[in-house]
Amino acid sequence: MLARHADPIAAIATAPGRGGVGIVRISGKNLAPLIEAVCARSLKPREATYLPFRDAQAQPIDQGLAIHFPAPHSYTGEDVLELQAHGGPVVLQLLLARCLEAGAAICVRVAQPGEFTERAFLNDKIDLAQAEAVADLIDASTEAAARSASRSLSGAFSSEIHALRDALIHLRMLVEATLDFPEEEIDFLQKADAHGQLSKLKHTLAGVMRRTEQGALLRDGIKVVIAGQPNAGKSSLLNALAGAELAIVTPIAGTTRDKVAQTIQIEGVPVHVIDTAGLRHSEDEVEKIGIARAWTEIEAADAVLFLHDLTRAGGADYQAADAAIAALLTEKLPPRVPVIDVWNKADVEATAPAAGLRLSAKTGAGLDTLRRKLLEVAGWQSAPEGVYIARERHVQALRRVDAHLSQAETQLAAQAQMLDLLAEELRLAQNALNQITGEFSSDDLLGVIFSSFCIGK
């Protein structure tokens, strides 16, 4: 634990701006002198008391509720004081300044971003996955994301990780016992069905990985880029998906010169849709820059909507240009990125090639099919009620666990000759699990995670 973690900290815990109520939060050891100075009395534990908050001359700054949570029964595990005042920014700044002044003797300082939640983690009130869920709950933009973050905060995700870890520790114990007592005639591993235990562990891990990938998708969403020739209806499609006139639409080819982005929600999954400049050869310097930016966005996409114009589908020049774009997409995109062929202007032209989706950005026909297709290519399978929020680092950690367990299977099949390597793979798998909940984490990792929080958390 770093030296700064011993300092009492204070911060405004509500969002910037005006509101009916604002909160100043203080956490640290032995807050009694500060409480006496600001509240002019002691407070009963966990009982809201209405009183004036006093300045250094004993004059009231404001009146509100004061609540004292003695350690260890608080959010941070330390003594916590919450002062609930009127939510004007000047009032809250005056109250925070008074707390810093009154707490000077015990070295109270302004909290860093996420430091309250960091202390909750360091004091074993929550684990690292739950701490991240606090930020995800605050940032949730949909009901599904909020409910999933709440499940992670309550420990649903952590419980699954702990169950995996406990099973892994038991298997490690058997392997270590075999290594420690090689002269024993009893084959510990065979008797304890180590093969069966490892297979069951991998099966359980596979289920956790599926749910974690769904949770990461619910949190981060997917980036979808609309690409195609000019005047195929890319901007119209963005407007139709977003339900708003975000991009300028005209019959003039090359109207879109730069990307236009909008995040939409499909069954609670964020889909970041990006409209790009039409792909063609151009001598116009501004349009060339727009086309270059379009390819940059395409190369970073999770999925590409290759939009075609049904009304021009029979033209030889149009087909040749589409074929050239398709070849470049194949060249520039990794195989994992799906390219969805979408044929627009179905309200004008009735026939369409067999491959691809047929829709009308003008009338909205076919948009629901496209939305379902986007969820399909994203890998969305679970209903929101069964998903806990997760992050990409959780997904990557579980993939490392899976890789180590696969290696462990290979070593176990070799029996005694490879038991030391088997033990090492199991140890590495456990380390990867521990990184999710924070039983083993570097200070650098903690700094990155908690720095993304707001000040009052």
Short mmCIF file of C-alpha atoms in Angstrom, two decimals:
data_model
loop_
_atom_site.label_atom_id
_atom_site.label_comp_id
_atom_site.label_asym_id
_atom_site.label_seq_id
_atom_site.Cartn_x
_atom_site.Cartn_y
_atom_site.Cartn_z
CA MET A 1 0.00 0.00 0.00
CA LEU A 2 1.35 3.43 -0.94
CA ALA A 3 1.94 6.18 1.63
CA ARG A 4 -0.83 8.34 0.13
CA HIS A 5 -3.39 5.71 1.11
CA ALA A 6 -2.91 6.65 4.78
CA ASP A 7 -4.06 10.25 4.21
CA PRO A 8 -7.67 11.19 4.94
CA ILE A 9 -9.35 12.33 1.71
CA ALA A 10 -12.27 14.59 0.86
CA ALA A 11 -14.17 15.38 -2.33
CA ILE A 12 -17.48 16.49 -3.77
CA ALA A 13 -19.18 13.19 -4.56
CA THR A 14 -21.97 14.47 -6.80
CA ALA A 15 -21.76 15.50 -10.44
CA PRO A 16 -20.71 19.06 -11.37
CA GLY A 17 -23.51 21.58 -11.81
CA ARG A 18 -26.55 22.65 -9.85
CA GLY A 19 -28.93 20.25 -8.12
CA GLY A 20 -31.29 19.90 -5.23
CA VAL A 21 -28.73 17.98 -3.17
CA GLY A 22 -24.95 17.79 -3.26
CA ILE A 23 -22.66 15.55 -1.22
CA VAL A 24 -19.22 16.12 0.24
CA ARG A 25 -17.54 12.88 1.31
CA ILE A 26 -14.59 12.42 3.67
CA SER A 27 -12.80 9.13 4.38
CA GLY A 28 -9.90 8.34 6.70
CA LYS A 29 -8.88 7.43 10.21
CA ASN A 30 -10.16 9.27 13.30
CA LEU A 31 -12.46 11.87 11.78
CA ALA A 32 -13.87 12.91 15.17
CA PRO A 33 -12.03 16.28 15.32
CA LEU A 34 -13.24 17.21 11.83
CA ILE A 35 -16.81 16.17 12.64
CA GLU A 36 -16.78 18.28 15.80
CA ALA A 37 -15.39 21.29 13.92
CA VAL A 38 -17.85 21.20 11.00
CA CYS A 39 -20.95 19.87 12.76
CA ALA A 40 -20.32 21.33 16.26
CA ARG A 41 -21.30 18.01 17.83
CA SER A 42 -20.63 14.30 17.68
CA LEU A 43 -22.78 12.08 15.46
CA LYS A 44 -24.49 8.77 16.12
CA PRO A 45 -23.19 6.03 13.79
CA ARG A 46 -25.16 5.54 10.57
CA GLU A 47 -27.90 7.99 11.64
CA ALA A 48 -28.76 11.02 9.52
CA THR A 49 -28.65 14.23 11.57
CA TYR A 50 -30.05 17.54 10.33
CA LEU A 51 -27.82 20.42 11.41
CA PRO A 52 -25.94 23.50 10.21
CA PHE A 53 -22.46 23.07 8.74
CA ARG A 54 -20.18 25.60 10.44
CA ASP A 55 -17.29 27.65 9.09
CA ALA A 56 -14.19 28.56 11.13
CA GLN A 57 -16.12 31.41 12.85
CA ALA A 58 -18.96 29.04 13.77
CA GLN A 59 -21.23 30.68 11.19
CA PRO A 60 -23.46 28.39 9.10
CA ILE A 61 -22.35 27.64 5.53
CA ASP A 62 -25.54 25.66 4.88
CA GLN A 63 -27.91 23.28 6.62
CA GLY A 64 -28.27 19.66 5.69
CA LEU A 65 -27.81 16.04 6.72
CA ALA A 66 -24.61 14.64 8.23
CA ILE A 67 -24.01 10.87 8.42
CA HIS A 68 -21.04 9.21 10.09
CA PHE A 69 -20.08 5.64 9.10
CA PRO A 70 -17.43 4.37 11.55
CA ALA A 71 -14.85 1.88 10.27
CA PRO A 72 -15.00 -0.85 9.17
CA HIS A 73 -18.71 -0.62 8.33
CA SER A 74 -18.45 1.91 5.51
CA TYR A 75 -17.97 2.01 1.76
CA THR A 76 -14.20 2.44 2.03
CA GLY A 77 -13.67 0.41 5.21
CA GLU A 78 -12.42 3.60 6.92
CA ASP A 79 -14.31 6.22 8.91
CA VAL A 80 -16.56 8.02 6.42
CA LEU A 81 -18.43 11.30 6.84
CA GLU A 82 -21.04 12.36 4.29
CA LEU A 83 -22.40 15.90 4.33
CA GLN A 84 -25.55 16.30 2.24
CA ALA A 85 -26.08 19.99 1.47
CA HIS A 86 -27.90 22.01 -1.18
CA GLY A 87 -26.44 21.23 -4.58
CA GLY A 88 -25.11 24.61 -5.64
CA PRO A 89 -21.47 24.50 -6.81
CA VAL A 90 -20.42 27.48 -4.65
CA VAL A 91 -21.98 25.97 -1.52
CA LEU A 92 -20.27 22.63 -2.10
CA GLN A 93 -16.90 24.25 -2.78
CA LEU A 94 -17.21 26.25 0.46
CA LEU A 95 -18.12 23.09 2.36
CA LEU A 96 -15.21 21.14 0.84
CA ALA A 97 -12.80 23.97 1.66
CA ARG A 98 -14.08 24.01 5.25
CA CYS A 99 -13.53 20.24 5.59
CA LEU A 100 -9.97 20.59 4.30
CA GLU A 101 -9.37 23.46 6.73
CA ALA A 102 -10.89 21.64 9.71
CA GLY A 103 -9.00 18.48 8.83
CA ALA A 104 -5.61 20.13 8.37
CA ALA A 105 -4.38 18.69 11.67
CA ILE A 106 -4.95 15.15 10.38
CA CYS A 107 -3.68 16.02 6.88
CA VAL A 108 -6.96 15.77 4.97
CA ARG A 109 -6.39 16.29 1.22
CA VAL A 110 -8.50 16.34 -1.92
CA ALA A 111 -9.18 12.84 -3.24
CA GLN A 112 -7.78 11.67 -6.56
CA PRO A 113 -10.13 10.20 -9.21
CA GLY A 114 -11.50 6.88 -8.03
CA GLU A 115 -9.67 6.98 -4.71
CA PHE A 116 -12.71 6.22 -2.54
CA THR A 117 -13.40 3.05 -4.53
CA GLU A 118 -9.68 2.24 -4.61
CA ARG A 119 -9.68 2.28 -0.81
CA ALA A 120 -12.75 0.05 -0.73
CA PHE A 121 -10.74 -2.41 -2.83
CA LEU A 122 -7.55 -2.09 -0.76
CA ASN A 123 -9.53 -2.59 2.46
CA ASP A 124 -11.20 -5.75 1.10
CA LYS A 125 -14.69 -4.28 0.93
CA ILE A 126 -14.91 -5.18 -2.77
CA ASP A 127 -12.66 -6.94 -5.25
CA LEU A 128 -11.25 -5.41 -8.42
CA ALA A 129 -14.01 -6.69 -10.72
CA GLN A 130 -16.63 -5.17 -8.39
CA ALA A 131 -14.68 -1.90 -8.27
CA GLU A 132 -14.74 -1.69 -12.07
CA ALA A 133 -18.48 -2.41 -11.98
CA VAL A 134 -18.96 0.78 -9.93
CA ALA A 135 -17.64 2.86 -12.82
CA ASP A 136 -19.61 0.78 -15.34
CA LEU A 137 -22.83 1.32 -13.37
CA ILE A 138 -22.23 5.08 -13.35
CA ASP A 139 -21.44 5.10 -17.09
CA ALA A 140 -24.29 2.75 -18.11
CA SER A 141 -26.28 4.22 -21.00
CA THR A 142 -29.02 1.56 -21.15
CA GLU A 143 -31.17 -0.32 -18.68
CA ALA A 144 -29.56 -3.62 -19.74
CA ALA A 145 -26.06 -2.25 -19.10
CA ALA A 146 -27.09 -0.83 -15.71
CA ARG A 147 -28.64 -4.11 -14.57
CA SER A 148 -25.63 -6.07 -15.76
CA ALA A 149 -23.24 -3.72 -13.98
CA SER A 150 -25.33 -4.08 -10.84
CA ARG A 151 -24.93 -7.87 -11.03
CA SER A 152 -21.17 -7.52 -11.28
CA LEU A 153 -21.14 -5.06 -8.38
CA SER A 154 -23.13 -7.50 -6.26
CA GLY A 155 -20.44 -10.13 -6.92
CA ALA A 156 -22.03 -12.40 -9.58
CA PHE A 157 -18.97 -12.30 -11.84
CA SER A 158 -16.53 -12.51 -8.94
CA SER A 159 -18.32 -15.58 -7.55
CA GLU A 160 -17.77 -17.44 -10.82
CA ILE A 161 -14.09 -16.47 -10.86
CA HIS A 162 -13.67 -17.58 -7.23
CA ALA A 163 -15.32 -20.92 -7.99
CA LEU A 164 -12.90 -21.47 -10.87
CA ARG A 165 -9.97 -20.49 -8.70
CA ASP A 166 -11.00 -22.85 -5.87
CA ALA A 167 -11.26 -25.79 -8.28
CA LEU A 168 -7.89 -24.86 -9.76
CA ILE A 169 -6.27 -24.66 -6.32
CA HIS A 170 -7.59 -28.12 -5.46
CA LEU A 171 -6.10 -29.54 -8.64
CA ARG A 172 -2.80 -27.78 -7.97
CA MET A 173 -2.74 -29.31 -4.50
CA LEU A 174 -3.00 -32.81 -5.97
CA VAL A 175 -0.18 -32.16 -8.45
CA GLU A 176 2.07 -30.65 -5.80
CA ALA A 177 1.42 -33.63 -3.51
CA THR A 178 2.48 -36.00 -6.28
CA LEU A 179 5.66 -33.98 -6.82
CA ASP A 180 6.44 -33.85 -3.11
CA PHE A 181 5.99 -37.59 -2.52
CA PRO A 182 7.25 -39.34 -5.66
CA GLU A 183 8.17 -42.46 -3.69
CA GLU A 184 4.57 -43.14 -2.76
CA GLU A 185 3.06 -46.06 -4.60
CA ILE A 186 -0.38 -44.46 -4.65
CA ASP A 187 -0.95 -42.45 -7.82
CA PHE A 188 -2.56 -39.35 -6.36
CA LEU A 189 -3.60 -37.98 -9.72
CA GLN A 190 -5.25 -41.14 -10.99
CA LYS A 191 -7.02 -41.83 -7.73
CA ALA A 192 -8.34 -38.26 -7.52
CA ASP A 193 -9.39 -38.29 -11.20
CA ALA A 194 -7.17 -35.36 -12.13
CA HIS A 195 -8.11 -35.81 -15.80
CA GLY A 196 -11.79 -35.52 -14.90
CA GLN A 197 -11.19 -32.50 -12.69
CA LEU A 198 -9.24 -30.71 -15.41
CA SER A 199 -11.91 -31.48 -18.02
CA LYS A 200 -14.64 -30.22 -15.72
CA LEU A 201 -12.59 -27.08 -15.02
CA LYS A 202 -12.21 -26.37 -18.74
CA HIS A 203 -15.93 -26.95 -19.31
CA THR A 204 -16.85 -24.50 -16.54
CA LEU A 205 -14.31 -22.01 -17.86
CA ALA A 206 -15.89 -22.16 -21.32
CA GLY A 207 -19.25 -21.13 -19.87
CA VAL A 208 -17.72 -18.26 -17.92
CA MET A 209 -15.87 -17.10 -21.04
CA ARG A 210 -19.09 -17.04 -23.06
CA ARG A 211 -20.87 -14.94 -20.44
CA THR A 212 -17.86 -12.66 -20.03
CA GLU A 213 -17.63 -12.02 -23.76
CA GLN A 214 -21.32 -11.14 -23.78
CA GLY A 215 -20.79 -8.76 -20.86
CA ALA A 216 -17.86 -7.08 -22.59
CA LEU A 217 -19.99 -6.67 -25.71
CA LEU A 218 -22.79 -5.11 -23.66
CA ARG A 219 -20.32 -2.66 -22.13
CA ASP A 220 -18.16 -1.75 -25.15
CA GLY A 221 -20.47 -2.49 -28.07
CA ILE A 222 -19.21 -2.84 -31.65
CA LYS A 223 -17.91 -0.37 -34.20
CA VAL A 224 -19.79 -0.62 -37.52
CA VAL A 225 -18.59 1.35 -40.55
CA ILE A 226 -20.85 2.04 -43.55
CA ALA A 227 -18.79 1.91 -46.75
CA GLY A 228 -19.54 2.01 -50.46
CA GLN A 229 -19.57 4.13 -53.55
CA PRO A 230 -20.91 7.71 -53.52
CA ASN A 231 -24.70 8.09 -53.55
CA ALA A 232 -25.35 4.52 -52.43
CA GLY A 233 -27.32 5.93 -49.48
CA LYS A 234 -24.74 5.63 -46.68
CA SER A 235 -25.76 8.86 -44.96
CA SER A 236 -29.44 8.01 -45.38
CA LEU A 237 -28.81 4.62 -43.75
CA LEU A 238 -27.04 6.26 -40.80
CA ASN A 239 -29.95 8.67 -40.36
CA ALA A 240 -32.45 5.80 -40.57
CA LEU A 241 -30.62 3.70 -37.97
CA ALA A 242 -30.18 6.68 -35.64
CA GLY A 243 -33.71 7.97 -36.13
CA ALA A 244 -32.40 11.50 -36.65
CA GLU A 245 -31.06 13.71 -39.44
CA LEU A 246 -27.39 13.51 -38.47
CA ALA A 247 -25.72 13.47 -41.88
CA ILE A 248 -26.42 15.77 -44.84
CA VAL A 249 -28.13 13.93 -47.69
CA THR A 250 -28.15 15.30 -51.26
CA PRO A 251 -28.20 13.78 -54.78
CA ILE A 252 -24.70 15.20 -55.32
CA ALA A 253 -21.98 12.55 -55.29
CA GLY A 254 -19.28 13.22 -52.71
CA THR A 255 -21.51 15.19 -50.30
CA THR A 256 -20.02 13.37 -47.29
CA ARG A 257 -16.40 14.51 -46.93
CA ASP A 258 -15.67 13.32 -43.40
CA LYS A 259 -16.94 10.67 -41.01
CA VAL A 260 -20.20 11.13 -39.11
CA ALA A 261 -20.64 8.89 -36.08
CA GLN A 262 -23.58 7.98 -33.87
CA THR A 263 -24.11 5.34 -31.18
CA ILE A 264 -27.39 3.45 -31.32
CA GLN A 265 -28.77 0.72 -29.08
CA ILE A 266 -29.92 -2.66 -30.35
CA GLU A 267 -31.38 -4.80 -27.55
CA GLY A 268 -29.24 -2.84 -25.12
CA VAL A 269 -26.00 -3.42 -27.05
CA PRO A 270 -24.20 -0.19 -28.05
CA VAL A 271 -23.53 -0.08 -31.79
CA HIS A 272 -21.20 2.72 -32.86
CA VAL A 273 -22.20 3.45 -36.47
CA ILE A 274 -19.87 5.53 -38.66
CA ASP A 275 -20.84 7.01 -42.03
CA THR A 276 -17.87 7.61 -44.33
CA ALA A 277 -17.05 9.37 -47.58
CA GLY A 278 -17.95 7.53 -50.78
CA LEU A 279 -15.11 5.33 -52.05
CA ARG A 280 -13.96 6.29 -55.54
CA HIS A 281 -11.02 7.82 -57.40
CA SER A 282 -11.07 11.59 -57.01
CA GLU A 283 -8.81 14.51 -57.88
CA ASP A 284 -10.50 16.75 -55.32
CA GLU A 285 -7.99 17.23 -52.46
CA VAL A 286 -10.66 17.57 -49.77
CA GLU A 287 -12.53 14.50 -50.98
CA LYS A 288 -9.27 12.51 -51.15
CA ILE A 289 -8.63 13.30 -47.48
CA GLY A 290 -12.17 12.14 -46.65
CA ILE A 291 -11.67 8.88 -48.56
CA ALA A 292 -8.35 8.24 -46.78
CA ARG A 293 -10.10 8.76 -43.43
CA ALA A 294 -12.85 6.40 -44.55
CA TRP A 295 -10.31 3.63 -45.09
CA THR A 296 -8.77 4.35 -41.69
CA GLU A 297 -12.17 3.85 -40.05
CA ILE A 298 -12.86 0.73 -42.11
CA GLU A 299 -9.58 -0.88 -41.06
CA ALA A 300 -10.47 -0.31 -37.38
CA ALA A 301 -14.04 -1.63 -37.66
CA ASP A 302 -15.59 -4.63 -35.94
CA ALA A 303 -17.96 -5.00 -38.89
CA VAL A 304 -18.41 -3.28 -42.25
CA LEU A 305 -21.70 -2.59 -44.02
CA PHE A 306 -20.83 -2.61 -47.72
CA LEU A 307 -23.71 -0.60 -49.12
CA HIS A 308 -24.77 -1.11 -52.76
CA ASP A 309 -27.23 0.87 -54.86
CA LEU A 310 -29.93 -1.36 -56.36
CA THR A 311 -30.82 1.22 -58.98
CA ARG A 312 -27.30 1.06 -60.45
CA ALA A 313 -26.64 -2.65 -59.88
CA GLY A 314 -26.89 -3.51 -63.58
CA GLY A 315 -24.33 -0.97 -64.77
CA ALA A 316 -20.96 -2.39 -65.87
CA ASP A 317 -18.99 0.58 -64.50
CA TYR A 318 -20.81 0.40 -61.18
CA GLN A 319 -20.20 -3.35 -60.88
CA ALA A 320 -16.51 -2.89 -61.66
CA ALA A 321 -16.17 -0.18 -59.01
CA ASP A 322 -17.95 -2.35 -56.43
CA ALA A 323 -15.67 -5.26 -57.29
CA ALA A 324 -12.60 -3.05 -56.77
CA ILE A 325 -13.90 -1.95 -53.34
CA ALA A 326 -14.63 -5.57 -52.41
CA ALA A 327 -11.08 -6.58 -53.34
CA LEU A 328 -9.63 -3.79 -51.18
CA LEU A 329 -11.85 -4.79 -48.26
CA THR A 330 -10.54 -8.35 -48.52
CA GLU A 331 -6.98 -7.06 -48.65
CA LYS A 332 -7.19 -4.56 -45.80
CA LEU A 333 -9.47 -6.31 -43.31
CA PRO A 334 -8.48 -9.28 -41.13
CA PRO A 335 -10.59 -12.43 -41.70
CA ARG A 336 -12.37 -12.01 -38.35
CA VAL A 337 -14.05 -8.74 -39.46
CA PRO A 338 -17.33 -9.51 -41.26
CA VAL A 339 -18.36 -7.57 -44.37
CA ILE A 340 -22.14 -7.44 -44.74
CA ASP A 341 -23.45 -6.74 -48.24
CA VAL A 342 -26.48 -4.45 -48.03
CA TRP A 343 -28.55 -3.45 -51.06
CA ASN A 344 -30.26 -0.09 -50.61
CA LYS A 345 -33.15 1.69 -52.43
CA ALA A 346 -35.46 -1.32 -52.41
CA ASP A 347 -38.35 1.17 -52.54
CA VAL A 348 -37.28 2.03 -56.11
CA GLU A 349 -35.86 -1.22 -57.47
CA ALA A 350 -37.64 -4.51 -56.70
CA THR A 351 -34.97 -7.00 -57.75
CA ALA A 352 -31.71 -7.63 -55.90
CA PRO A 353 -28.81 -10.07 -56.11
CA ALA A 354 -29.23 -13.23 -54.09
CA ALA A 355 -26.39 -12.41 -51.69
CA GLY A 356 -26.82 -9.69 -49.08
CA LEU A 357 -29.61 -7.87 -47.29
CA ARG A 358 -32.20 -5.81 -49.12
CA LEU A 359 -33.59 -2.63 -47.52
CA SER A 360 -34.76 0.92 -48.03
CA ALA A 361 -33.13 3.61 -45.92
CA LYS A 362 -35.90 5.93 -47.13
CA THR A 363 -38.90 3.87 -45.95
CA GLY A 364 -37.21 1.82 -43.22
CA ALA A 365 -38.09 -1.52 -44.82
CA GLY A 366 -35.50 -4.15 -43.92
CA LEU A 367 -33.88 -2.19 -41.08
CA ASP A 368 -35.01 -4.69 -38.43
CA THR A 369 -33.36 -7.49 -40.40
CA LEU A 370 -30.16 -5.45 -40.55
CA ARG A 371 -30.26 -4.82 -36.79
CA ARG A 372 -30.63 -8.54 -36.11
CA LYS A 373 -27.76 -9.27 -38.48
CA LEU A 374 -25.51 -6.80 -36.62
CA LEU A 375 -26.22 -8.53 -33.31
CA GLU A 376 -25.53 -11.89 -34.95
CA VAL A 377 -22.13 -10.90 -36.33
CA ALA A 378 -21.27 -9.24 -33.00
CA GLY A 379 -21.84 -12.58 -31.27
CA TRP A 380 -24.72 -11.42 -29.07
CA GLN A 381 -26.55 -14.46 -27.76
CA SER A 382 -27.66 -13.99 -24.17
CA ALA A 383 -30.70 -12.17 -22.90
CA PRO A 384 -29.68 -9.07 -20.88
CA GLU A 385 -31.14 -10.60 -17.69
CA GLY A 386 -28.46 -13.30 -17.71
CA VAL A 387 -25.37 -11.16 -18.37
CA TYR A 388 -22.98 -9.46 -15.96
CA ILE A 389 -20.91 -6.54 -17.17
CA ALA A 390 -17.29 -7.30 -18.06
CA ARG A 391 -14.30 -5.67 -19.69
CA GLU A 392 -11.89 -6.62 -22.43
CA ARG A 393 -9.13 -7.21 -19.86
CA HIS A 394 -11.36 -9.85 -18.22
CA VAL A 395 -11.87 -11.55 -21.59
CA GLN A 396 -8.13 -11.56 -22.28
CA ALA A 397 -7.34 -12.92 -18.81
CA LEU A 398 -9.77 -15.80 -19.26
CA ARG A 399 -8.28 -16.59 -22.66
CA ARG A 400 -4.87 -16.86 -20.97
CA VAL A 401 -6.40 -19.20 -18.40
CA ASP A 402 -7.82 -21.34 -21.20
CA ALA A 403 -4.43 -21.46 -22.97
CA HIS A 404 -2.65 -22.54 -19.78
CA LEU A 405 -5.27 -25.23 -19.05
CA SER A 406 -4.90 -26.58 -22.58
CA GLN A 407 -1.16 -26.85 -22.02
CA ALA A 408 -1.85 -28.50 -18.67
CA GLU A 409 -3.91 -31.18 -20.43
CA THR A 410 -0.94 -31.92 -22.66
CA GLN A 411 1.41 -32.21 -19.67
CA LEU A 412 -1.04 -34.35 -17.71
CA ALA A 413 -1.28 -36.78 -20.60
CA ALA A 414 2.52 -37.25 -20.35
CA GLN A 415 2.12 -38.34 -16.70
CA ALA A 416 5.08 -38.23 -14.33
CA GLN A 417 7.66 -37.02 -16.81
CA MET A 418 5.91 -33.66 -17.19
CA LEU A 419 4.35 -33.07 -13.74
CA ASP A 420 6.59 -30.10 -12.96
CA LEU A 421 5.46 -28.42 -16.18
CA LEU A 422 1.86 -29.30 -15.36
CA ALA A 423 2.21 -27.60 -11.97
CA GLU A 424 3.65 -24.48 -13.60
CA GLU A 425 0.79 -24.23 -16.13
CA LEU A 426 -1.76 -24.51 -13.34
CA ARG A 427 0.07 -21.81 -11.36
CA LEU A 428 0.05 -19.47 -14.35
CA ALA A 429 -3.66 -20.15 -14.90
CA GLN A 430 -4.38 -19.23 -11.28
CA ASN A 431 -2.35 -16.01 -11.61
CA ALA A 432 -4.43 -15.00 -14.64
CA LEU A 433 -7.65 -15.60 -12.67
CA ASN A 434 -6.34 -13.61 -9.71
CA GLN A 435 -5.67 -10.63 -11.95
CA ILE A 436 -9.40 -10.34 -12.65
CA THR A 437 -10.43 -9.92 -9.02
CA GLY A 438 -7.24 -8.22 -7.89
CA GLU A 439 -5.74 -10.87 -5.62
CA PHE A 440 -2.66 -10.35 -7.76
CA SER A 441 -2.31 -7.03 -9.55
CA SER A 442 0.45 -4.57 -10.36
CA ASP A 443 0.27 -0.99 -9.09
CA ASP A 444 0.33 0.17 -12.73
CA LEU A 445 -2.85 -1.78 -13.47
CA LEU A 446 -4.62 -0.33 -10.43
CA GLY A 447 -3.58 3.18 -11.46
CA VAL A 448 -5.07 2.79 -14.92
CA ILE A 449 -8.34 1.34 -13.62
CA PHE A 450 -9.08 3.85 -10.86
CA SER A 451 -7.90 6.94 -12.76
CA SER A 452 -10.91 6.54 -15.07
CA PHE A 453 -13.33 7.09 -12.16
CA CYS A 454 -14.89 10.43 -11.26
CA ILE A 455 -13.37 12.38 -8.35
CA GLY A 456 -16.04 11.58 -5.74
CA LYS A 457 -15.86 7.83 -6.28
#
